[in-house]
């Protein structure tokens, strides 16, 4: 407990699912100030209210489309001013997809997926890393997906983006190590969230979609958001002081990559 006392953190997509659990666990660990970036302000405010009821963490909610560089700049400047300093921790958690055969999709669909899942990550790094460099260090945890390690039928563009997040993390981690900024990737498998249910419901055959996932998962179940959030919290803490450029799956054994 109390591994994040005095820390200031930004979590994208903190209004629901894994992002919400990350925010709740950060608050439990004594995080001083927490910025929740979400395009859905209502759910982000719900997360903030849950935190306010159980901790002293100062919460700041910003409606942010992370694919917009100006949105990211504006919200981050506001958080720095309101919280009294630069962020120590950044969690890039936002993700979006709709399963569909690749040949039935079009460039507008590809662009939306790339903008949210990859360009958004670039935007967040560009803005926040500059602050961390000036502040003498920090921690970044990027949420990818085991689809980015294995590939996933009906999610070709999403898988490409998440694979890009994994290799981007390794690359930028090398650049930032000399600034005492430690960057790692957490790679969930299928996780029991509203987002997963939405994706599952949009699949051509929802039951077949889930059965295929569970068949590949040795533990034969979905993950829970808190299981992923616990690893993120560890990586954000001083306990992870010599872990850099790693991709760690939280997927019940879906991938077993060294």
Coordinates of C-alpha atoms in Angstrom, one line a residue:
X1 CA 0.0 0.0 0.0
X2 CA 1.0 3.7 -0.4
X3 CA 3.4 3.0 -3.2
X4 CA 2.4 6.1 -5.2
X5 CA 2.3 8.7 -2.4
X6 CA 3.0 12.2 -3.7
X7 CA 2.8 11.1 -7.4
X8 CA 0.9 12.8 -10.1
X9 CA -0.6 10.7 -12.9
X10 CA -2.4 10.9 -16.2
X11 CA -4.6 7.9 -17.3
X12 CA -6.3 8.0 -20.7
X13 CA -9.6 6.2 -21.0
X14 CA -10.0 6.2 -17.2
X15 CA -13.8 6.3 -17.4
X16 CA -14.4 2.6 -17.7
X17 CA -12.9 -0.9 -17.9
X18 CA -9.2 -1.4 -17.3
X19 CA -8.7 2.4 -17.2
X20 CA -11.1 2.9 -14.3
X21 CA -9.5 0.1 -12.3
X22 CA -6.1 1.6 -12.9
X23 CA -7.4 5.0 -11.5
X24 CA -9.0 3.3 -8.5
X25 CA -5.8 1.4 -7.7
X26 CA -3.7 4.5 -8.1
X27 CA -5.9 6.3 -5.6
X28 CA -5.6 3.3 -3.2
X29 CA -1.9 3.5 -3.4
X30 CA -1.9 7.2 -2.4
X31 CA -1.5 9.0 -5.7
X32 CA -1.6 12.7 -5.0
X33 CA -3.2 14.0 -8.2
X34 CA -4.8 12.1 -11.0
X35 CA -5.9 13.3 -14.4
X36 CA -8.5 11.3 -16.2
X37 CA -8.6 11.8 -20.0
X38 CA -11.6 10.4 -21.7
X39 CA -13.9 11.4 -24.6
X40 CA -16.8 10.3 -22.4
X41 CA -16.9 13.0 -19.7
X42 CA -19.8 11.4 -17.8
X43 CA -18.1 8.1 -17.2
X44 CA -14.8 9.8 -16.3
X45 CA -16.7 11.9 -13.7
X46 CA -18.2 8.7 -12.3
X47 CA -14.6 7.3 -11.8
X48 CA -13.6 10.6 -10.1
X49 CA -16.6 10.4 -7.8
X50 CA -15.7 6.8 -6.8
X51 CA -12.2 8.0 -6.0
X52 CA -13.4 11.0 -4.0
X53 CA -15.6 8.8 -1.9
X54 CA -12.7 6.6 -0.8
X55 CA -9.4 8.5 -0.9
X56 CA -7.8 11.9 -0.7
X57 CA -6.5 11.8 -4.3
X58 CA -7.2 15.0 -6.2
X59 CA -9.0 14.1 -9.4
X60 CA -9.2 16.2 -12.5
X61 CA -11.4 15.2 -15.4
X62 CA -10.7 16.4 -19.0
X63 CA -12.7 15.6 -22.1
X64 CA -9.9 14.6 -24.5
X65 CA -9.8 13.1 -27.9
X66 CA -6.3 11.7 -27.8
X67 CA -6.1 11.6 -31.6
X68 CA -6.1 15.5 -31.4
X69 CA -2.7 16.9 -30.5
X70 CA -4.2 20.2 -29.5
X71 CA -6.7 18.4 -27.1
X72 CA -3.7 16.6 -25.4
X73 CA -1.7 19.8 -25.2
X74 CA -4.6 21.8 -23.7
X75 CA -5.6 19.2 -21.1
X76 CA -2.0 18.5 -20.0
X77 CA -1.2 22.2 -19.5
X78 CA -4.4 22.5 -17.5
X79 CA -3.5 19.5 -15.3
X80 CA 0.1 20.8 -14.7
X81 CA -1.4 24.1 -13.5
X82 CA -4.1 22.6 -11.4
X83 CA -2.1 19.9 -9.8
X84 CA 1.0 22.0 -9.1
X85 CA 3.5 20.2 -11.2
X86 CA 4.5 17.8 -14.0
X87 CA 3.1 14.3 -14.2
X88 CA 5.3 11.5 -12.8
X89 CA 3.2 8.7 -14.4
X90 CA 1.4 8.3 -17.7
X91 CA -0.8 5.4 -18.6
X92 CA -1.9 5.2 -22.3
X93 CA -4.9 3.0 -22.0
X94 CA -7.4 4.2 -24.6
X95 CA -8.3 1.7 -27.3
X96 CA -11.0 1.2 -29.9
X97 CA -12.0 -1.4 -32.5
X98 CA -14.9 -3.1 -34.3
X99 CA -14.2 -6.7 -35.5
X100 CA -14.7 -7.0 -39.3
X101 CA -13.1 -8.9 -42.2
X102 CA -10.4 -6.7 -43.5
X103 CA -11.7 -6.8 -47.1
X104 CA -15.0 -5.5 -45.9
X105 CA -13.5 -2.3 -44.4
X106 CA -12.4 0.9 -45.9
X107 CA -9.7 3.6 -45.5
X108 CA -11.9 5.8 -43.3
X109 CA -12.3 2.9 -40.8
X110 CA -8.6 2.1 -40.9
X111 CA -7.8 5.7 -40.2
X112 CA -10.1 5.9 -37.2
X113 CA -8.5 2.8 -35.7
X114 CA -5.0 4.1 -36.3
X115 CA -5.7 7.6 -35.0
X116 CA -7.1 6.3 -31.7
X117 CA -4.8 3.3 -31.1
X118 CA -1.5 4.6 -32.4
X119 CA -1.5 8.3 -33.2
X120 CA -3.0 9.0 -29.9
X121 CA -0.2 7.2 -28.2
X122 CA 2.3 9.3 -30.1
X123 CA 0.5 12.5 -29.1
X124 CA 0.5 11.6 -25.5
X125 CA 4.2 10.7 -25.5
X126 CA 5.2 13.9 -27.4
X127 CA 3.5 16.2 -24.9
X128 CA 4.1 14.4 -21.6
X129 CA 7.7 13.2 -22.1
X130 CA 8.9 16.7 -22.6
X131 CA 7.5 17.5 -19.1
X132 CA 9.1 14.4 -17.6
X133 CA 12.5 15.2 -19.1
X134 CA 12.4 18.6 -17.5
X135 CA 11.2 17.1 -14.3
X136 CA 14.0 14.6 -14.1
X137 CA 12.1 11.4 -14.8
X138 CA 8.9 9.4 -14.8
X139 CA 7.1 6.2 -15.6
X140 CA 5.0 5.4 -18.8
X141 CA 2.9 2.3 -19.1
X142 CA 1.3 1.7 -22.5
X143 CA -1.6 -0.7 -22.7
X144 CA -1.3 -2.8 -25.9
X145 CA -3.0 -6.1 -26.6
X146 CA -2.0 -9.7 -27.2
X147 CA -3.6 -9.1 -30.6
X148 CA -0.5 -7.1 -31.2
X149 CA 1.7 -10.1 -30.3
X150 CA -0.3 -12.9 -32.1
X151 CA -2.4 -11.1 -34.6
X152 CA -6.2 -11.6 -34.5
X153 CA -8.6 -12.5 -37.3
X154 CA -11.2 -9.8 -37.8
X155 CA -8.9 -7.3 -36.1
X156 CA -6.1 -6.8 -38.6
X157 CA -5.7 -3.1 -38.4
X158 CA -6.2 -3.0 -34.6
X159 CA -3.6 -5.8 -34.2
X160 CA -1.2 -3.8 -36.4
X161 CA -1.7 -0.7 -34.2
X162 CA -1.1 -2.6 -31.0
X163 CA 2.0 -4.3 -32.5
X164 CA 3.1 -0.8 -33.3
X165 CA 2.6 0.3 -29.7
X166 CA 4.8 -2.6 -28.5
X167 CA 7.7 -1.7 -30.8
X168 CA 7.3 2.0 -30.3
X169 CA 7.5 1.4 -26.6
X170 CA 10.8 -0.5 -27.0
X171 CA 12.2 2.2 -29.2
X172 CA 11.2 5.2 -27.1
X173 CA 12.3 3.4 -23.9
X174 CA 15.8 3.3 -25.3
X175 CA 15.7 7.0 -26.1
X176 CA 14.3 8.0 -22.7
X177 CA 16.4 5.8 -20.4
X178 CA 19.1 8.5 -20.0
X179 CA 16.4 10.9 -18.8
X180 CA 15.3 8.4 -16.0
X181 CA 12.0 7.7 -17.8
X182 CA 11.0 4.1 -17.7
X183 CA 8.6 3.0 -20.3
X184 CA 6.9 -0.5 -20.5
X185 CA 4.0 -2.2 -22.2
X186 CA 1.2 -4.2 -20.5
X187 CA -0.5 -6.5 -23.0
X188 CA -4.0 -7.7 -21.9
X189 CA -5.8 -10.6 -23.5
X190 CA -9.6 -10.7 -23.6
X191 CA -10.8 -8.9 -20.5
X192 CA -14.2 -8.7 -19.0
X193 CA -15.1 -5.1 -19.7
X194 CA -17.9 -3.2 -21.4
X195 CA -15.6 -2.5 -24.3
X196 CA -15.0 -6.2 -24.8
X197 CA -18.7 -6.9 -24.7
X198 CA -19.2 -4.2 -27.3
X199 CA -16.6 -5.7 -29.6
X200 CA -17.9 -9.2 -29.0
X201 CA -21.5 -8.1 -29.8
X202 CA -20.3 -6.6 -33.1
X203 CA -18.6 -9.8 -34.3
X204 CA -20.4 -11.7 -37.1
X205 CA -20.8 -14.6 -34.6
X206 CA -20.3 -13.4 -31.0
X207 CA -20.3 -16.9 -29.4
X208 CA -17.8 -18.2 -32.0
X209 CA -15.6 -15.1 -31.5
X210 CA -15.4 -15.7 -27.7
X211 CA -15.0 -19.5 -28.0
X212 CA -12.1 -19.0 -30.3
X213 CA -10.4 -16.7 -27.8
X214 CA -11.0 -19.0 -24.9
X215 CA -9.8 -22.0 -26.9
X216 CA -6.4 -20.3 -27.3
X217 CA -6.3 -19.3 -23.6
X218 CA -4.8 -21.9 -21.3
X219 CA -6.7 -20.6 -18.3
X220 CA -10.0 -20.8 -20.2
X221 CA -11.5 -17.6 -18.9
X222 CA -11.6 -13.8 -19.5
X223 CA -9.3 -11.6 -17.5
X224 CA -10.7 -9.1 -15.0
X225 CA -9.8 -5.4 -15.2
X226 CA -8.2 -5.4 -11.7
X227 CA -5.8 -8.1 -12.7
X228 CA -4.3 -5.9 -15.4
X229 CA -4.5 -2.8 -13.2
X230 CA -2.4 -4.4 -10.5
X231 CA 0.5 -4.9 -12.9
X232 CA 0.2 -1.3 -14.2
X233 CA 0.3 -0.1 -10.6
X234 CA 3.4 -2.1 -9.9
X235 CA 5.2 -0.7 -13.0
X236 CA 4.2 2.8 -12.0
X237 CA 5.8 2.4 -8.6
X238 CA 9.3 2.6 -7.4
X239 CA 9.3 -1.2 -7.0
X240 CA 9.8 -1.4 -10.8
X241 CA 12.9 0.7 -10.8
X242 CA 15.0 -1.5 -13.1
X243 CA 12.3 -2.6 -15.6
X244 CA 12.5 -1.0 -19.0
X245 CA 11.2 -1.6 -22.5
X246 CA 9.3 -4.8 -21.6
X247 CA 6.0 -6.2 -22.9
X248 CA 4.2 -8.2 -20.2
X249 CA 1.1 -10.1 -21.1
X250 CA -1.9 -10.4 -18.7
X251 CA -3.8 -12.9 -20.7
X252 CA -4.1 -16.2 -18.9
X253 CA -1.3 -17.7 -21.0
X254 CA -2.7 -16.6 -24.4
X255 CA 0.9 -15.7 -25.3
X256 CA 4.0 -17.1 -23.7
X257 CA 6.6 -14.9 -25.2
X258 CA 9.9 -14.3 -23.4

